[in-house]
PDB file of C-alpha atoms in Angstrom:
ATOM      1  CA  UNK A  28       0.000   0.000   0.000  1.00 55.00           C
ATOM      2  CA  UNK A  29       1.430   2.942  -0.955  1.00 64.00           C
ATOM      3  CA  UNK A  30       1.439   6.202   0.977  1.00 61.00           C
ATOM      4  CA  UNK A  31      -1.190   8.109  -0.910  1.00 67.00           C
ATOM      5  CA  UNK A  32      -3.230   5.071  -0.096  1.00 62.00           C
ATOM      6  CA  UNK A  33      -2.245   4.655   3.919  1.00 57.00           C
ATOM      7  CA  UNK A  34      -3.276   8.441   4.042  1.00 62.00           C
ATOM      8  CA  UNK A  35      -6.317   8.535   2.327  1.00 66.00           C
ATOM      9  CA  UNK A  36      -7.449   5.686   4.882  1.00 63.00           C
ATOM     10  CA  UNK A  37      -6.326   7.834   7.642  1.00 65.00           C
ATOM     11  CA  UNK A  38      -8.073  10.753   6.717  1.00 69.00           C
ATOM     12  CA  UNK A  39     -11.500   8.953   5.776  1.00 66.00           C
ATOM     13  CA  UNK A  40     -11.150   6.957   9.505  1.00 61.00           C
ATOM     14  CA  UNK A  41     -10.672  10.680  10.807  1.00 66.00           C
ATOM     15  CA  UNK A  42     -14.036  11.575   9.188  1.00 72.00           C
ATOM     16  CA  UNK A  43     -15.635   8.708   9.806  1.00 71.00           C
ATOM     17  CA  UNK A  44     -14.830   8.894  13.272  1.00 67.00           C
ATOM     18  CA  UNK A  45     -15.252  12.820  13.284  1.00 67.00           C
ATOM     19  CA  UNK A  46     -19.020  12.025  11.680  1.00 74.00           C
ATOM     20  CA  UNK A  47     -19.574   9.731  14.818  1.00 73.00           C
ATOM     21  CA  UNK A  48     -18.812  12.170  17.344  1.00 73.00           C
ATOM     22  CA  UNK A  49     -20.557  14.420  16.161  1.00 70.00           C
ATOM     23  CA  UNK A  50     -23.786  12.093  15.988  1.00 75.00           C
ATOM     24  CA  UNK A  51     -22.883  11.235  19.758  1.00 72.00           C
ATOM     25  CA  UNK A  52     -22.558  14.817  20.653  1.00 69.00           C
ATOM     26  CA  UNK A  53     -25.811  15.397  18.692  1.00 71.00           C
ATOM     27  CA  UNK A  54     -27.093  11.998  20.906  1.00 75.00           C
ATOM     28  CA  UNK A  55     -25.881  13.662  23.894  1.00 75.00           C
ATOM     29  CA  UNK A  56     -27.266  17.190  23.725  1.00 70.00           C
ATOM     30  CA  UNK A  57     -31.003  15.253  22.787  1.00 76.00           C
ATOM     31  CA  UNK A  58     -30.782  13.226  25.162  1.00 73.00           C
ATOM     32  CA  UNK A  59     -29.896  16.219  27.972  1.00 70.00           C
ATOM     33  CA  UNK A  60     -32.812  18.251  26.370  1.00 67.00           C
ATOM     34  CA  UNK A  61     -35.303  15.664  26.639  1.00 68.00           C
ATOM     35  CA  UNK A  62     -33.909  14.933  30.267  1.00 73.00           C
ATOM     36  CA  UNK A  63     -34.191  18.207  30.963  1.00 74.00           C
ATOM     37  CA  UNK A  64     -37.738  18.420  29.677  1.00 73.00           C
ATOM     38  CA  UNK A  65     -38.781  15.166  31.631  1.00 71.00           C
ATOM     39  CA  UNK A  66     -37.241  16.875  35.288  1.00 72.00           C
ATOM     40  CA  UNK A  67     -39.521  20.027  34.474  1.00 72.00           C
ATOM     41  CA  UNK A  68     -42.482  18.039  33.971  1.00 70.00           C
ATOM     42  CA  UNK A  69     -41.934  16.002  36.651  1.00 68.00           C
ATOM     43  CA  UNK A  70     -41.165  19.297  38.806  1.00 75.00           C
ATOM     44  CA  UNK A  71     -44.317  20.645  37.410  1.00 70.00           C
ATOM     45  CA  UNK A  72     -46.053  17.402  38.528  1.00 69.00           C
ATOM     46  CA  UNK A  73     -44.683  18.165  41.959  1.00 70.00           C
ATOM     47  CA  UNK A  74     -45.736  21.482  41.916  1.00 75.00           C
ATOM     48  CA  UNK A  75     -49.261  21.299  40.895  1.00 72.00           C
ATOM     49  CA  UNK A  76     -49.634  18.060  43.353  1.00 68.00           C
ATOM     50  CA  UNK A  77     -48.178  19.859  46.024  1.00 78.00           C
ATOM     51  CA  UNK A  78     -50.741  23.298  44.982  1.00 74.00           C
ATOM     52  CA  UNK A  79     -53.517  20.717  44.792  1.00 67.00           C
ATOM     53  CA  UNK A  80     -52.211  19.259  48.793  1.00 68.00           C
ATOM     54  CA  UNK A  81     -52.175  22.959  50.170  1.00 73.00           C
ATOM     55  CA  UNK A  82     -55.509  23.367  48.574  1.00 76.00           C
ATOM     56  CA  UNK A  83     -56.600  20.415  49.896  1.00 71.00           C
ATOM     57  CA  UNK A  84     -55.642  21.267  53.089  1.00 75.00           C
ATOM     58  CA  UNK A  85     -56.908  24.804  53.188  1.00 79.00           C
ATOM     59  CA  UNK A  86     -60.393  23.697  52.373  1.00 80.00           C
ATOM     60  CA  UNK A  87     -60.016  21.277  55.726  1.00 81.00           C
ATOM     61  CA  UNK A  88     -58.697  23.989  57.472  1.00 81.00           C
ATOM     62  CA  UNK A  89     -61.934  25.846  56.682  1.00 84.00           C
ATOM     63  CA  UNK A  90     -64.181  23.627  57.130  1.00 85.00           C
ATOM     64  CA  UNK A  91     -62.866  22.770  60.329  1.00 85.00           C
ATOM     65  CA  UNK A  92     -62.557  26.713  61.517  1.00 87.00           C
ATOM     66  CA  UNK A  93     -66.487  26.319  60.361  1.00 88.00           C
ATOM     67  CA  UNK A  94     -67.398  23.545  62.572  1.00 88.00           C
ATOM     68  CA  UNK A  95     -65.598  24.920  65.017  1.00 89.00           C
ATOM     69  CA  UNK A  96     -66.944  28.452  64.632  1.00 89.00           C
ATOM     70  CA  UNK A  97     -70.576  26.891  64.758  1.00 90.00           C
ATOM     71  CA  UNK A  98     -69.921  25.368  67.905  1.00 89.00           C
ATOM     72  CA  UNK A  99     -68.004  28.084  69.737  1.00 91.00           C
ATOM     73  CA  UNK A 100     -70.037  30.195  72.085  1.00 93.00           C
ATOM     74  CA  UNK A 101     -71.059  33.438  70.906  1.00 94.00           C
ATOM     75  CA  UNK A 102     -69.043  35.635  73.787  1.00 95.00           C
ATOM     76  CA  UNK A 103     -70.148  39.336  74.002  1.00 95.00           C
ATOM     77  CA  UNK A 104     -68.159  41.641  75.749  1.00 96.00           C
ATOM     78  CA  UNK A 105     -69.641  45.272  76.959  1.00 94.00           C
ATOM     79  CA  UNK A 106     -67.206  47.474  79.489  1.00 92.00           C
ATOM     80  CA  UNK A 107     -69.233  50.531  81.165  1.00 89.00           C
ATOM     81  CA  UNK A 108     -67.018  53.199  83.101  1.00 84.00           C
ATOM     82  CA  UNK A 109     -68.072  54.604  86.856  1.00 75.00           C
ATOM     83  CA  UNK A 110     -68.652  58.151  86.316  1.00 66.00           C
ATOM     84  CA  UNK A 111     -65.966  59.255  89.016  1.00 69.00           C
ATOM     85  CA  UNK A 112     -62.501  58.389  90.433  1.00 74.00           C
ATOM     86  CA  UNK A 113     -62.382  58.195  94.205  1.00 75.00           C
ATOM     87  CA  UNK A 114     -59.757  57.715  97.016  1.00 74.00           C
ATOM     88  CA  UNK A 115     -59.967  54.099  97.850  1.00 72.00           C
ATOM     89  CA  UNK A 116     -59.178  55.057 101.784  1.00 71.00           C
ATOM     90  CA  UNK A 117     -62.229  57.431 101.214  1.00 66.00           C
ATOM     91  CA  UNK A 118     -65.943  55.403 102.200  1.00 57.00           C
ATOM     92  CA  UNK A 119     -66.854  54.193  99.112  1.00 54.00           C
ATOM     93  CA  UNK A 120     -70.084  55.870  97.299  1.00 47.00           C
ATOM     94  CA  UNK A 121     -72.857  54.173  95.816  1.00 44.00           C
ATOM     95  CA  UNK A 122     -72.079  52.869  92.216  1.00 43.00           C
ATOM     96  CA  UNK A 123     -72.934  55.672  89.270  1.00 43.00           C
ATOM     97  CA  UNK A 124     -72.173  54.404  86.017  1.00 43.00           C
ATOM     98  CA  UNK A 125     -71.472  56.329  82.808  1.00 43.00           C
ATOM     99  CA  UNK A 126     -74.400  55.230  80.884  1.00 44.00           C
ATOM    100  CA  UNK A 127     -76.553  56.232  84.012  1.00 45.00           C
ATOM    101  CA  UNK A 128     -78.735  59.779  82.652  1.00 43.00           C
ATOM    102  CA  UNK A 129     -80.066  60.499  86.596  1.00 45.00           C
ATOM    103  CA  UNK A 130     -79.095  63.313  88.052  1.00 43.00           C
ATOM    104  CA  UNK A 131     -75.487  62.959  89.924  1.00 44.00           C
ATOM    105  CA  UNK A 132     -73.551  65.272  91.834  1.00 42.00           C
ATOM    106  CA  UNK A 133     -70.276  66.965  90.086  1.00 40.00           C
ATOM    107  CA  UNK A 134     -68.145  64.206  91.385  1.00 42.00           C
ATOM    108  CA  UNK A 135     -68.172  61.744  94.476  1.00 44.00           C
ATOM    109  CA  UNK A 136     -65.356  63.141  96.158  1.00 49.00           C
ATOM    110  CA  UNK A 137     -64.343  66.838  96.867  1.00 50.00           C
ATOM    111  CA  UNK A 138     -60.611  66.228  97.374  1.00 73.00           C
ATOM    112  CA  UNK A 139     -57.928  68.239  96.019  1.00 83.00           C
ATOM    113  CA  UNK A 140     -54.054  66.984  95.808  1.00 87.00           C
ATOM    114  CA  UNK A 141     -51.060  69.281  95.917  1.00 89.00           C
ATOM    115  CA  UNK A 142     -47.686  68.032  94.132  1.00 90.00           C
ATOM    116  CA  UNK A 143     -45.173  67.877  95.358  1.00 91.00           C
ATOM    117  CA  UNK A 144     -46.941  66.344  98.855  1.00 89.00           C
ATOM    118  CA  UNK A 145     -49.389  64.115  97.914  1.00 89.00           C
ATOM    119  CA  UNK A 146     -47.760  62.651  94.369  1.00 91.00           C
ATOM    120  CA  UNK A 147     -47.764  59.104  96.212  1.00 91.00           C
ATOM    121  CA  UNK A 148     -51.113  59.178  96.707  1.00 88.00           C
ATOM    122  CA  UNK A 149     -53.432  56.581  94.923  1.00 88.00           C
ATOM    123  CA  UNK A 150     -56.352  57.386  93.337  1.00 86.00           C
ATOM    124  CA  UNK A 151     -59.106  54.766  91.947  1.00 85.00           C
ATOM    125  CA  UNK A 152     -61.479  54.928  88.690  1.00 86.00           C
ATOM    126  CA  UNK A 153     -63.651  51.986  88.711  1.00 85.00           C
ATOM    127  CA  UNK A 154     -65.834  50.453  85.670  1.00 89.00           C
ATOM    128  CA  UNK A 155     -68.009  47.068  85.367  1.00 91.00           C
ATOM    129  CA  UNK A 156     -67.129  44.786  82.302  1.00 94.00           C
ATOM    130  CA  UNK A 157     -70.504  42.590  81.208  1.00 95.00           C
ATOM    131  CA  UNK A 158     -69.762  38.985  79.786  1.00 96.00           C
ATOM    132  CA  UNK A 159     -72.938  37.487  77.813  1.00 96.00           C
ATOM    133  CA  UNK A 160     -72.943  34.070  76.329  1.00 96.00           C
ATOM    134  CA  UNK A 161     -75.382  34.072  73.457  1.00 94.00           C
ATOM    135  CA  UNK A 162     -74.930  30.317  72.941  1.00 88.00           C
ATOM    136  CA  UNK A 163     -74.802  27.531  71.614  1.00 90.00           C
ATOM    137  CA  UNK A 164     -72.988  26.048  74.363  1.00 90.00           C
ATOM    138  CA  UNK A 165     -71.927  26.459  77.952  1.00 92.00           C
ATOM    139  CA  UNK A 166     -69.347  28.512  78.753  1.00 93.00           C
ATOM    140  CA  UNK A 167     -66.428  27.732  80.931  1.00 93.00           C
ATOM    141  CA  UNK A 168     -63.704  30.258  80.897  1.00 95.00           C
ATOM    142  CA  UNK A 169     -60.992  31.869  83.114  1.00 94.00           C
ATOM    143  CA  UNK A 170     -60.540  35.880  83.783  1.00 94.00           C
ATOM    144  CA  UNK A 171     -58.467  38.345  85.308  1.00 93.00           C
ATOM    145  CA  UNK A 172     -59.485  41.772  86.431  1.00 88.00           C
ATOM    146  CA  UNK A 173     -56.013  43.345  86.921  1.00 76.00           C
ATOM    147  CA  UNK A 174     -52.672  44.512  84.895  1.00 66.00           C
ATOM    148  CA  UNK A 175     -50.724  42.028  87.248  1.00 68.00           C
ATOM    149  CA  UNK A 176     -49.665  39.047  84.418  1.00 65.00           C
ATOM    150  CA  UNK A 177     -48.920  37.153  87.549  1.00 75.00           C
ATOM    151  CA  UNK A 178     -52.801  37.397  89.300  1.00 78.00           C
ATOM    152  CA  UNK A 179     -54.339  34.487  89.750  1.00 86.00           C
ATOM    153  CA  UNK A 180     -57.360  33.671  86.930  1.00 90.00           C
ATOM    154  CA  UNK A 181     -60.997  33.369  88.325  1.00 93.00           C
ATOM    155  CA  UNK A 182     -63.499  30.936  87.071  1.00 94.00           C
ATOM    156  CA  UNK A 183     -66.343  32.251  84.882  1.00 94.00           C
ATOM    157  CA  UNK A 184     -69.391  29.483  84.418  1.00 95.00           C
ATOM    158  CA  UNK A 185     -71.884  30.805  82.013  1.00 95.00           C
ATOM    159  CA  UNK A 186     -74.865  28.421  80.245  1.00 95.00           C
ATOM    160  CA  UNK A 187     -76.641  29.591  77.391  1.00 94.00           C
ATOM    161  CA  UNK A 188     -78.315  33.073  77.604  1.00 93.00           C
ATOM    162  CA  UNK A 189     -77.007  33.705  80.664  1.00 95.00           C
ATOM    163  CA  UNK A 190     -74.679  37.036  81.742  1.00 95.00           C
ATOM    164  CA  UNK A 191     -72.637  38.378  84.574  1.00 94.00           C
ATOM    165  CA  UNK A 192     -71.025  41.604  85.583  1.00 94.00           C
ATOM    166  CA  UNK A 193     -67.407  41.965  87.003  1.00 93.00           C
ATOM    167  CA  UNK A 194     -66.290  44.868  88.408  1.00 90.00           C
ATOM    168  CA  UNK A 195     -63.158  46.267  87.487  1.00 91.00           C
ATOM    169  CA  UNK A 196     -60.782  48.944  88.361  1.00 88.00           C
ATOM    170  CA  UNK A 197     -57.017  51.204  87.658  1.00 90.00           C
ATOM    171  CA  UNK A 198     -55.214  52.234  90.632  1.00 89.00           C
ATOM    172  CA  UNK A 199     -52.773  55.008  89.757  1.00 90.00           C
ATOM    173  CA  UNK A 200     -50.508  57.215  92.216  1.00 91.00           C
ATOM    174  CA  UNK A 201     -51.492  61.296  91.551  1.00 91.00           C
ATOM    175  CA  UNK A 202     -48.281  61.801  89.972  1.00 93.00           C
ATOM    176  CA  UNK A 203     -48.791  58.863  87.168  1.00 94.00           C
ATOM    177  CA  UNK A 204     -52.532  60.303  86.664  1.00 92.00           C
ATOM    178  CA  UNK A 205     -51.503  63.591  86.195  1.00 92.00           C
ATOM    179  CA  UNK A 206     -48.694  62.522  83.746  1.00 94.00           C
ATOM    180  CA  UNK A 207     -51.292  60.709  81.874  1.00 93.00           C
ATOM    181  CA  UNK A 208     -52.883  64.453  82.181  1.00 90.00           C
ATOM    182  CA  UNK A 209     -50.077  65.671  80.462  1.00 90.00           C
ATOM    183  CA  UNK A 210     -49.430  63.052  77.893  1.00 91.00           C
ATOM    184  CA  UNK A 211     -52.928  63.751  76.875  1.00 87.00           C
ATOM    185  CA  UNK A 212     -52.541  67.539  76.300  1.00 85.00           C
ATOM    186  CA  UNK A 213     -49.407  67.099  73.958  1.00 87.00           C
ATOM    187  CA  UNK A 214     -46.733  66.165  76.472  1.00 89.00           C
ATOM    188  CA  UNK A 215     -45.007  63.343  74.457  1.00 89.00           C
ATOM    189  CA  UNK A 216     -42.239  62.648  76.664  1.00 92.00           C
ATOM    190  CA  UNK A 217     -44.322  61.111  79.281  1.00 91.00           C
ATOM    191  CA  UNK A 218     -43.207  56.828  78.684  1.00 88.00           C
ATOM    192  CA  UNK A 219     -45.371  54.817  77.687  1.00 89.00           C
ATOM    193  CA  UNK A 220     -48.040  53.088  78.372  1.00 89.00           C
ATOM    194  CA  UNK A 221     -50.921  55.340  78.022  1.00 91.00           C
ATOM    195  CA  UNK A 222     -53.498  52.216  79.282  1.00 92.00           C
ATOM    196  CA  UNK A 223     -53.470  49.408  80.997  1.00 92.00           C
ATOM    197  CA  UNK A 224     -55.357  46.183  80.516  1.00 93.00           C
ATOM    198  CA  UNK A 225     -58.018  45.939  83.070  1.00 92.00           C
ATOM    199  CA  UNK A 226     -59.948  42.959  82.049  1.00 95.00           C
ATOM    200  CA  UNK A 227     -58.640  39.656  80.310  1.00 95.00           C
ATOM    201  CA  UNK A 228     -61.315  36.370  79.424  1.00 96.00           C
ATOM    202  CA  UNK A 229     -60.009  33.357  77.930  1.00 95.00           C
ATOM    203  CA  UNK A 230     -61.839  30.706  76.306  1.00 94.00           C
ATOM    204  CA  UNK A 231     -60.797  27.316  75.317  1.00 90.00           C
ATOM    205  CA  UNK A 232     -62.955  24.780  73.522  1.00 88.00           C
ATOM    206  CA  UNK A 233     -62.958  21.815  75.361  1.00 81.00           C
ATOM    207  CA  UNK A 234     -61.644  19.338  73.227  1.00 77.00           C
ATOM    208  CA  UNK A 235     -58.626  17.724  71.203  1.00 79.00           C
ATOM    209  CA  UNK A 236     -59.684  20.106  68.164  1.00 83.00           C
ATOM    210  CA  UNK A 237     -60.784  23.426  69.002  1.00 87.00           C
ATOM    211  CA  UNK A 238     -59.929  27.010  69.622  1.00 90.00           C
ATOM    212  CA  UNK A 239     -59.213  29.419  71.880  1.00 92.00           C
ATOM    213  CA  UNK A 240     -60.795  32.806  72.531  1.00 94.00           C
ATOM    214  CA  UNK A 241     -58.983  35.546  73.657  1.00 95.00           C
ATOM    215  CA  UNK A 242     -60.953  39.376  74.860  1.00 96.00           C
ATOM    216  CA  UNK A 243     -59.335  42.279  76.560  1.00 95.00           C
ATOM    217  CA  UNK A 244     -60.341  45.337  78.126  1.00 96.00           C
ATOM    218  CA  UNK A 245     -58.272  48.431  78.422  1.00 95.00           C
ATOM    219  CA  UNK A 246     -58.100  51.667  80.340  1.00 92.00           C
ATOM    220  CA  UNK A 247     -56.896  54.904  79.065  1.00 91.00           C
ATOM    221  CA  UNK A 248     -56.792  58.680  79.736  1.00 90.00           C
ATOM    222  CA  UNK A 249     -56.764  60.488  83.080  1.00 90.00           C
ATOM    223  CA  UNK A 250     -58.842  61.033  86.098  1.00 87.00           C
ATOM    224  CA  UNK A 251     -57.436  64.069  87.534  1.00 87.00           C
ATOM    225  CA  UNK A 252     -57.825  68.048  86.057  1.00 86.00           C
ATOM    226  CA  UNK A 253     -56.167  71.015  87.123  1.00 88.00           C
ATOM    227  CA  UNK A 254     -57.560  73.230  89.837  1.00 87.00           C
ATOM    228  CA  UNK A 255     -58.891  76.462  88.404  1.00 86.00           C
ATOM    229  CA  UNK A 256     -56.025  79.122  89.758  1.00 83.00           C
ATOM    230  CA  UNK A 257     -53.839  76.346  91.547  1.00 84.00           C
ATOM    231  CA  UNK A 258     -50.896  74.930  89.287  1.00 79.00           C
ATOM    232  CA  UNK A 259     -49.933  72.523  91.520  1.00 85.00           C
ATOM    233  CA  UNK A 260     -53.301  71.483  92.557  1.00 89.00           C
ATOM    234  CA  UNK A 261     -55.001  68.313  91.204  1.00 90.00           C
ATOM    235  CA  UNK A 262     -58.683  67.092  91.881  1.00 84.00           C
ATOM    236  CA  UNK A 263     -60.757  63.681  90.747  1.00 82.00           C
ATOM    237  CA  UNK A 264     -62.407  64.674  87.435  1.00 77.00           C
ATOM    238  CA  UNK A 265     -65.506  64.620  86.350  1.00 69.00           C
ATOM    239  CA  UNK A 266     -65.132  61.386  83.871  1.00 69.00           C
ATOM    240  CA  UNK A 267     -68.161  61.791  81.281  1.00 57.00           C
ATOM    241  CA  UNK A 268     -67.153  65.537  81.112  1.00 57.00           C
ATOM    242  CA  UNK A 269     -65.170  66.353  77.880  1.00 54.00           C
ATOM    243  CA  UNK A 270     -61.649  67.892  78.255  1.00 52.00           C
ATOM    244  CA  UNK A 271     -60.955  71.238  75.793  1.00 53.00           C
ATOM    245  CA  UNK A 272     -59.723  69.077  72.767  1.00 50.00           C
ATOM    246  CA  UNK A 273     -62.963  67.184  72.996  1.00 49.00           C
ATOM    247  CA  UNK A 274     -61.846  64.084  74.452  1.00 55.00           C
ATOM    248  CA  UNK A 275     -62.767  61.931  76.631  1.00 62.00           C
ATOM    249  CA  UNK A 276     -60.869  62.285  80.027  1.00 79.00           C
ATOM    250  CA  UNK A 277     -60.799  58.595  80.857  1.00 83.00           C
ATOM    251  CA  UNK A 278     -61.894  55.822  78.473  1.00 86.00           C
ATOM    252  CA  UNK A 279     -62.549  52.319  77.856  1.00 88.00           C
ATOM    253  CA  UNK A 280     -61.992  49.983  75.276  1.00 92.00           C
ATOM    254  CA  UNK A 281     -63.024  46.672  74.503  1.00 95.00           C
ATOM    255  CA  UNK A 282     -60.411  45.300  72.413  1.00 94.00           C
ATOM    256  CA  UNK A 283     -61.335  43.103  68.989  1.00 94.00           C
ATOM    257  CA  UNK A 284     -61.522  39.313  70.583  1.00 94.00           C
ATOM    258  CA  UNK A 285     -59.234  36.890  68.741  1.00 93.00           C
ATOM    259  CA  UNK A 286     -59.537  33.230  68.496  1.00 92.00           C
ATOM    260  CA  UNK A 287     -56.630  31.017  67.852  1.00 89.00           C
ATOM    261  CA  UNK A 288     -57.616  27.056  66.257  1.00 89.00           C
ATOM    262  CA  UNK A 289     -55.438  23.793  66.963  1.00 85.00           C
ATOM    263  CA  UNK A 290     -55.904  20.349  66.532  1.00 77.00           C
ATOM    264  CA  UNK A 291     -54.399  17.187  67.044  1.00 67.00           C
ATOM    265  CA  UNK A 292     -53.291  18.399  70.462  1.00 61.00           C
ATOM    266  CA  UNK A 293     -51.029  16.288  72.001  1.00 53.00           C
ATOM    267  CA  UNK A 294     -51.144  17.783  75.581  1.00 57.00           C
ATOM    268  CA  UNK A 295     -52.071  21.191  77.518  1.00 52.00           C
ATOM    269  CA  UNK A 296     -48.312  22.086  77.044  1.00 52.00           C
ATOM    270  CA  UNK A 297     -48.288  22.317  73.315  1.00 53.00           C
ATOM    271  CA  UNK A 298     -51.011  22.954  70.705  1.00 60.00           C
ATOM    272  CA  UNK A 299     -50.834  22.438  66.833  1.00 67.00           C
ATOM    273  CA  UNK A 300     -51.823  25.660  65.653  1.00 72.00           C
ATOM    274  CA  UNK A 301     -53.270  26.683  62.727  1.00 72.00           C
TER     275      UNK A 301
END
C-alpha cells in the first residue's frame, strides 16, 4: 500500500470517526434536552400536586374553623365606666355608672391633691365589664381583672343566655394620673403606656380540636384636672365631662376578641396551631 493510499485511509477513519462524534454529541445534547424536559415536567407534577395538597388542606382547614366556629359560644363583651374616680381610703359611694342619665352630683369626692406632697397618693377609677354568652354552648372560661400578668385567673361558668357583671378597676398614684394628664394635652415625653389592661377572658374549647378565645379590656386617659387658679393642685375629674380638645378624660376599650384554632393536640403544654 502505498502512501497516498495509507493516508487517504487515515483521513476517511478521521471523518468517519469525526461524523460519529458528532452524531454522539448530537445523541448527547437530545438526550440532555429531553432529560431536561422530563425533570420540568416532573417538577411541574410536583408542583401542581403539592398546589392541589395545600388546597386540599386549606379547604379542611376551613371547614374545620367552620365547625368549630358553629360550635363556639357566641361571647359578648360590653365594658361601662363609673362616672368618678375616688380615694380608695375614702368610704366608698354608691355605684354611678357612665351610661346612668339620673341626676349625679359633680363628682363623688371633693378632694384636692397638691404636688409635690401628695404625688404618692393613689387614686381609683372603677368600671363594670358585662360577659354574655349568646350560645350555643356552655361557657367555661378563666378571667383576670387586673394589669398584674402574675394574678391568679378566676373561674367564669356561664350556660346559654345567661350574663354576669365583674367589676373592674385602675389604681394610679397622683403623679402617674396627672402625667397621663399631660401626655394627653401634647406632652409626648411622658413613657409609655398610656393604658393598661383591666380585664382579660379566655376561652378554650374543650376538646382535642378546638380554639381558643382571647378578649381584653383596656383603660386609658386620666382622672385628675387642674384646679382652676392652683398649678400645683389636682382634683378627681368629672369622667363623662369632655376635656378642651374634645376628648374623653378617661376611656374604655373593649379590644377586637381573637380566636386562635389547633388540633391534634397532644397535651395542655403544646397545641398544633393553625
Amino acid at each position: 500500500m502505498s502512501d497516498s493510499e495509507f493516508n487517504s485511509i487515515q483521513i476517511a477513519v478521521a471523518i468517519i470517526a469525526a461524523i460519529i462524534s458528532a452524531i454522539s454529541a448530537a445523541i448527547i445534547a437530545w438526550q440532555a434536552v429531553q432529560t431536561r424536559r422530563s425533570t420540568q415536567v416532573a417538577l411541574d407534577a410536583v408542583n401542581v400536586a403539592r398546589a392541589e395538597l395545600e388546597q386540599g388542606e386549606k379547604t379542611r382547614e376551613d371547614a374545620l374553623r367552620s365547625q368549630i366556629d358553629a360550635e363556639m359560644p357566641r361571647i359578648t363583651v360590653t365594658a361601662n365606666l363609673h362616672a368618678e374616680a375616688t380615694d380608695p381610703q375614702e368610704p366608698r359611694f354608691p355605684v354611678v355608672f357612665a351610661d346612668d342619665h339620673r341626676e349625679r352630683p359633680e363628682r363623688l369626692t371633693q378632694s384636692e391633691y397638691v404636688l409635690p406632697r401628695d404625688a404618692q397618693k393613689q387614686l381609683c377609677v372603677r368600671a363594670t365589664v358585662k360577659i354574655v354568652n349568646d350560645g350555643p354552648r356552655h361557657m367555661q372560661a378563666t378571667f383576670t381583672r387586673s394589669a398584674d400578668q402574675s394574678a391568679q385567673p378566676e373561674q367564669l361558668d356561664l350556660a346559654p343566655g345567661e350574663s354576669k357583671t365583674i367589676g373592674v378597676e385602675r389604681v394610679e398614684s397622683l403623679a402617674r394620673w396627672v402625667e397621663l394628664a399631660q401626655w394627653m394635652n401634647g406632652d409626648q415625653t411622658i413613657a409609655p403606656p398610656h393604658e393598661v389592661r383591666v380585664f382579660a377572658l379566655s376561652y378554650r374549647f374543650p376538646g382535642w380540636i378546638g380554639a381558643v378565645e382571647n378578649h381584653e379590656v383596656v383603660m386609658g386617659g386620666t382622672v385628675v384636672e387642674p384646679v382652676p387658679g392652683n398649678a400645683a393642685a389636682w382634683r378627681p375629674a368629672h369622667l363623662l365631662r369632655t376635656n378642651e380638645s374634645n376628648q374623653r378624660i378617661a376611656e374604655l376599650v373593649v379590644q377586637p376578641f381573637e380566636r386562635l384554632y389547633f388540633r391534634n393536640r397532644p397535651g395542655d403544654e403544646s397545641m398544633g396551631w393553625f
